[in-house]
Coordinates of C-alpha atoms and ligand atoms in Angstrom, one line a residue:
A199 CA 113.1 123.2 109.0
A200 CA 115.9 122.6 106.5
V201 CA 113.8 120.1 103.7
D202 CA 116.8 118.1 101.5
V203 CA 114.9 116.9 98.2
S204 CA 117.8 114.3 96.1
D205 CA 116.7 111.4 93.8
Y206 CA 113.5 109.7 95.1
T207 CA 113.9 111.4 98.9
V208 CA 112.3 113.9 100.3
K209 CA 114.2 114.4 103.9
A210 CA 113.3 117.1 107.1
T211 CA 115.0 117.8 109.7
L212 CA 113.9 120.4 112.8
P213 CA 115.8 122.5 114.8
S214 CA 115.0 119.9 117.7
R215 CA 117.0 117.5 115.1
D216 CA 113.5 115.6 115.0
T217 CA 114.5 114.1 111.1
V218 CA 111.5 112.0 108.5
T219 CA 112.5 110.9 105.3
I220 CA 109.9 110.3 102.8
N221 CA 110.7 107.9 99.5
L222 CA 108.5 109.2 96.5
F223 CA 107.8 105.7 95.2
G224 CA 104.4 105.1 97.3
A225 CA 105.2 108.6 99.1
T226 CA 106.4 106.2 101.8
V227 CA 107.7 107.8 105.1
T228 CA 111.0 105.3 105.6
S229 CA 112.6 107.0 108.3
W230 CA 111.1 109.0 111.4
T231 CA 114.2 110.2 114.3
L232 CA 113.1 111.7 117.6
A233 CA 115.9 114.1 118.5
S234 CA 117.6 111.2 120.1
G235 CA 118.0 109.8 116.8
E236 CA 116.5 106.9 117.8
E237 CA 114.3 105.5 115.1
Q238 CA 110.5 105.1 115.2
L239 CA 109.6 102.7 112.3
F240 CA 110.7 99.4 110.9
L241 CA 111.6 99.4 107.8
S242 CA 113.0 96.3 106.4
S243 CA 117.0 95.9 104.9
A244 CA 115.3 94.0 102.1
A245 CA 112.9 96.4 101.2
K246 CA 112.7 98.0 97.8
L247 CA 113.1 101.8 97.3
D248 CA 113.7 101.5 93.8
G249 CA 109.2 101.4 93.0
S250 CA 109.7 97.9 91.6
K251 CA 107.7 96.6 95.0
A252 CA 105.5 98.0 97.9
I253 CA 108.5 99.0 100.3
R254 CA 108.5 96.7 103.2
G255 CA 107.9 98.8 106.3
G256 CA 107.7 102.3 107.3
I257 CA 104.1 103.5 106.4
P258 CA 103.1 102.4 103.1
I259 CA 99.4 104.4 102.3
V260 CA 97.0 101.6 101.3
F261 CA 94.4 103.4 98.7
P262 CA 91.9 102.4 96.8
V263 CA 92.1 98.9 98.6
F264 CA 92.3 97.5 101.7
G265 CA 93.4 93.8 101.4
P266 CA 93.5 91.3 98.3
P267 CA 90.0 93.1 96.4
S268 CA 86.9 91.2 96.2
K269 CA 86.0 90.5 92.2
D270 CA 83.2 91.8 92.3
H271 CA 83.7 95.3 93.0
A272 CA 84.9 97.7 91.2
T273 CA 88.7 97.7 92.6
G274 CA 88.4 93.7 91.8
K275 CA 91.4 94.2 89.6
L276 CA 93.6 95.9 91.8
P277 CA 96.7 94.5 93.6
Q278 CA 96.6 93.8 97.5
H279 CA 96.7 97.7 99.6
G280 CA 95.9 98.9 96.0
F281 CA 98.4 100.8 93.9
A282 CA 99.3 104.3 95.6
R283 CA 101.8 102.1 97.9
S284 CA 103.4 101.5 95.1
V285 CA 103.3 104.2 92.0
L286 CA 105.6 107.3 91.9
W287 CA 104.0 111.0 94.1
E288 CA 105.2 114.5 93.1
F289 CA 106.9 116.6 95.9
L290 CA 104.7 119.6 96.4
G291 CA 106.3 121.3 98.5
K292 CA 106.9 122.6 102.5
N293 CA 105.4 124.2 104.8
T294 CA 107.0 125.2 108.2
S295 CA 105.2 126.6 111.0
E296 CA 105.6 127.2 114.8
S297 CA 104.0 124.3 116.5
R298 CA 99.9 124.8 116.8
S299 CA 100.1 122.5 119.8
G300 CA 101.8 125.7 121.4
K301 CA 104.5 124.0 123.2
K302 CA 107.0 125.5 125.3
G303 CA 110.1 127.5 122.9
G304 CA 108.1 127.7 120.0
D305 CA 108.7 124.3 118.3
E306 CA 108.7 124.2 115.4
E307 CA 107.1 121.7 112.8
V308 CA 107.1 121.3 109.0
K309 CA 104.3 120.0 106.6
L310 CA 105.5 118.2 103.4
D311 CA 103.0 117.9 100.5
F312 CA 102.9 114.7 98.2
G313 CA 100.9 114.6 95.1
L314 CA 99.2 111.9 93.1
S315 CA 96.5 111.8 90.5
S316 CA 94.6 109.6 87.8
G317 CA 96.3 111.7 84.8
M318 CA 100.5 109.9 87.2
L319 CA 99.2 106.6 86.9
P320 CA 100.5 103.4 84.2
E321 CA 98.0 103.3 81.6
E322 CA 97.3 99.8 82.9
M323 CA 96.6 100.7 86.6
R324 CA 93.8 103.4 85.3
Q325 CA 92.5 100.5 83.2
K326 CA 91.9 98.5 85.7
W327 CA 90.2 101.4 88.0
P328 CA 88.9 104.0 85.7
Y329 CA 88.4 106.6 87.7
E330 CA 89.1 110.4 87.5
F331 CA 90.8 111.9 91.2
G332 CA 93.2 113.6 92.9
L333 CA 95.3 113.0 96.3
V334 CA 97.2 115.1 98.2
Y335 CA 99.3 113.2 101.4
S336 CA 100.4 115.3 104.0
V337 CA 102.9 114.7 106.4
T338 CA 103.8 117.1 109.7
L339 CA 106.4 116.6 111.6
G340 CA 106.8 118.1 114.9
K341 CA 109.4 117.6 118.2
D342 CA 107.7 113.9 119.0
T343 CA 105.0 113.5 116.4
L344 CA 105.1 112.3 112.9
E345 CA 100.6 113.4 111.1
T346 CA 99.9 111.7 108.1
G347 CA 96.8 113.3 106.3
L348 CA 95.5 111.8 103.4
H349 CA 93.0 114.1 101.1
V350 CA 91.1 112.3 98.4
Q351 CA 89.2 114.5 96.0
N352 CA 87.4 112.8 93.1
T353 CA 87.8 115.0 89.8
G354 CA 85.6 113.1 88.0
G355 CA 82.1 112.5 87.0
E356 CA 81.1 109.0 88.8
V357 CA 80.3 108.1 92.2
V358 CA 83.9 106.8 93.4
E359 CA 83.9 103.9 96.1
F360 CA 87.6 103.6 98.2
Q361 CA 89.0 102.6 101.1
A362 CA 91.8 104.4 102.2
L363 CA 94.6 102.7 105.7
F364 CA 98.0 104.2 107.1
H365 CA 100.2 100.7 106.9
N366 CA 102.5 102.1 109.9
Y367 CA 105.3 99.7 111.4
L368 CA 106.1 100.4 114.5
R369 CA 109.5 100.1 115.8
I370 CA 109.5 98.3 118.8
E371 CA 112.6 96.2 121.2
D372 CA 110.6 93.2 121.5
I373 CA 107.0 91.6 120.4
S374 CA 106.8 90.5 123.9
Q375 CA 106.6 93.7 126.1
I376 CA 104.0 95.1 123.8
S377 CA 100.8 96.0 125.3
I378 CA 98.1 97.9 123.2
H379 CA 95.2 99.6 125.1
G380 CA 92.0 101.5 123.6
L381 CA 90.6 98.9 121.4
S382 CA 88.9 96.4 123.7
T383 CA 85.3 98.2 123.7
S384 CA 85.2 97.4 119.6
P385 CA 84.5 93.9 117.2
Y386 CA 87.2 93.1 115.3
V387 CA 87.5 90.6 112.5
N388 CA 90.0 88.1 113.3
K389 CA 91.8 87.6 109.2
T390 CA 94.4 84.6 111.0
T391 CA 91.2 82.1 111.5
S392 CA 89.6 81.1 107.3
P393 CA 87.5 81.8 107.3
P394 CA 88.1 85.3 109.0
S395 CA 85.6 85.4 112.2
M396 CA 84.3 88.1 113.8
I397 CA 84.9 88.4 117.3
S398 CA 82.2 91.5 119.6
P399 CA 84.3 93.3 122.1
S400 CA 85.1 92.4 126.1
S401 CA 86.6 93.8 128.2
S402 CA 88.8 90.3 129.2
S403 CA 90.4 91.6 126.0
E404 CA 92.4 94.4 127.4
P405 CA 94.8 95.3 126.9
L406 CA 95.9 92.8 123.1
T407 CA 98.9 90.9 123.9
L408 CA 100.3 89.4 120.7
T409 CA 102.2 85.7 121.6
S410 CA 101.2 84.3 117.5
E411 CA 100.5 85.3 114.3
T412 CA 97.9 88.4 114.6
D413 CA 96.0 90.4 112.0
R414 CA 93.0 92.1 113.6
V415 CA 90.9 94.6 111.5
Y416 CA 89.0 96.8 114.7
S417 CA 85.7 98.8 113.5
S418 CA 83.9 101.6 115.0
L419 CA 86.9 103.2 116.8
K420 CA 86.2 106.5 118.3
P421 CA 88.7 108.2 116.4
S422 CA 89.8 110.8 119.4
D423 CA 90.2 108.0 121.5
P424 CA 94.2 107.0 121.8
V425 CA 95.3 103.5 121.0
T426 CA 98.6 103.2 123.3
V427 CA 101.2 100.8 122.6
Q428 CA 102.9 100.4 126.0
Q429 CA 106.5 98.9 125.9
S430 CA 106.7 97.0 129.7
D431 CA 104.8 99.1 131.1
K432 CA 106.1 102.6 129.4
T433 CA 104.2 104.2 126.5
K434 CA 105.8 103.8 123.6
F435 CA 103.4 105.1 120.6
I436 CA 99.9 107.2 121.4
L437 CA 98.4 107.3 118.5
T438 CA 94.8 109.7 117.3
R439 CA 92.6 109.4 114.1
E440 CA 90.9 112.2 112.4
G441 CA 87.9 110.6 110.4
L442 CA 89.6 106.7 110.5
T443 CA 87.3 104.8 112.7
D444 CA 88.9 101.3 111.6
C445 CA 92.6 100.3 113.6
T446 CA 94.6 97.0 112.4
V447 CA 97.4 95.0 114.3
W448 CA 99.2 93.0 112.5
N449 CA 102.3 91.1 113.2
P450 CA 103.4 88.3 110.7
W451 CA 105.4 86.5 113.5
Q452 CA 107.7 83.9 112.2
K453 CA 106.3 81.6 109.7
G454 CA 104.8 84.9 107.9
A455 CA 108.1 86.8 108.1
E456 CA 110.4 83.5 106.7
G457 CA 107.1 83.8 104.2
M458 CA 108.4 86.9 102.8
G459 CA 111.1 87.2 100.1
D460 CA 111.4 91.5 101.5
F461 CA 111.2 90.6 104.8
E462 CA 114.5 90.1 106.7
P463 CA 116.1 90.0 108.8
K464 CA 114.2 87.3 109.4
D465 CA 113.6 88.3 113.2
G466 CA 113.0 91.2 112.8
W467 CA 109.5 90.4 113.8
R468 CA 109.6 91.1 117.1
Q469 CA 111.0 94.7 116.9
M470 CA 107.5 96.0 115.4
I471 CA 104.1 96.2 115.8
C472 CA 101.4 97.4 112.7
V473 CA 99.0 99.7 114.2
E474 CA 97.2 101.0 111.3
P475 CA 94.0 103.5 111.1
G476 CA 92.0 103.2 108.5
A477 CA 88.5 103.7 107.1
V478 CA 88.5 99.6 105.8
S479 CA 85.1 98.1 107.0
G480 CA 83.0 99.8 104.3
W481 CA 83.6 101.3 101.6
V482 CA 83.7 105.9 102.1
R483 CA 81.9 106.6 98.6
L484 CA 82.4 109.8 96.8
E485 CA 79.7 112.2 94.7
A486 CA 81.4 113.7 91.9
G487 CA 83.4 116.6 92.8
D488 CA 83.4 115.6 96.7
A489 CA 86.3 115.5 98.5
W490 CA 87.2 113.7 101.7
E491 CA 90.0 113.7 104.5
G492 CA 91.6 111.3 107.1
G493 CA 94.0 111.7 109.2
Q494 CA 96.3 110.6 112.3
V495 CA 98.7 111.8 115.0
I496 CA 101.6 109.6 116.2
K497 CA 102.9 110.3 119.4
A498 CA 106.2 108.8 120.6
D499 CA 106.5 108.8 124.4
Ligands
TA6_283 O1 97.6 94.9 107.4 C1 97.9 93.4 107.8 C2 97.5 93.1 105.7 O2 96.7 93.2 105.2 C3 98.0 91.6 106.5 O3 96.8 90.7 105.9 C4 99.2 91.5 105.7 O4 98.5 91.1 104.1 C5 99.5 93.1 105.6 O5 98.6 93.5 105.1 C6 101.1 92.8 104.5 O6 100.4 92.4 103.6 P1 101.5 93.4 102.1 O7 100.5 92.8 100.7 O8 102.1 94.5 102.4 O9 102.1 92.2 102.3

């Protein structure tokens, strides 16, 4: 694999011509293309790529809190979705290997590692969440697959509570053709109502099709059970997870897109669906010195 590092961008290209591009602000995957050259992720054309704001699109990393933090929690002073998606990470290096799935012809894989530790945070952010931690984020590109994994180490002397999620903006042809399979046996919180409503699982909700603004956090999913995004009757993406029992499904729809200054083009909401594996319906508790891992594999069909 060829890995090109320039300014704040790391780009890897496999012999099969699959590529992945990561912006060091937020270690945000901003592009993933297959051998065909076809882009798999949605990136707003107004996304800020200079660290001035979290990148609107690609795969932002949500850590240490998902959503607007509640004031009575240790994360209460942090911005929505935490700081990991907007601070500068460092590129730790690459590993090229034979594809682990033992596919024919020794398909190659490349793993890119990125690091963020509490000591690297701007002081004002450290003061908002004064815990010692070390993150290693791995992005592994294979033929037709993209894997992301987050390793969280509690390097301080006290218990740390956090949430983590991969905020995938998946690129699709048109939202009207989309159905999402594999969620119907899980309860979810519907965040488009106020207050949000708890909905229990019912088989009638399989598959999920979207006809208006949708913002749902599904919980108690079996990580190894795939969540599948179908476009018309063709499978487009298959997501499997490790250590992540929750999954958000979000589309801002027309009004939501118009309300986001960094969301362009304004009808771009039709070409994206956010399917976001995470550990967000509770808190991961890490004792001093302990570590946690969570990961996802997205297979493009
Ligand atoms: O993942 C869905 C969500 O939590 C929505 O509620 C919406 O807020 C979205 O994230 C985008 O949040 P952002 O802070 O990136 O504008």
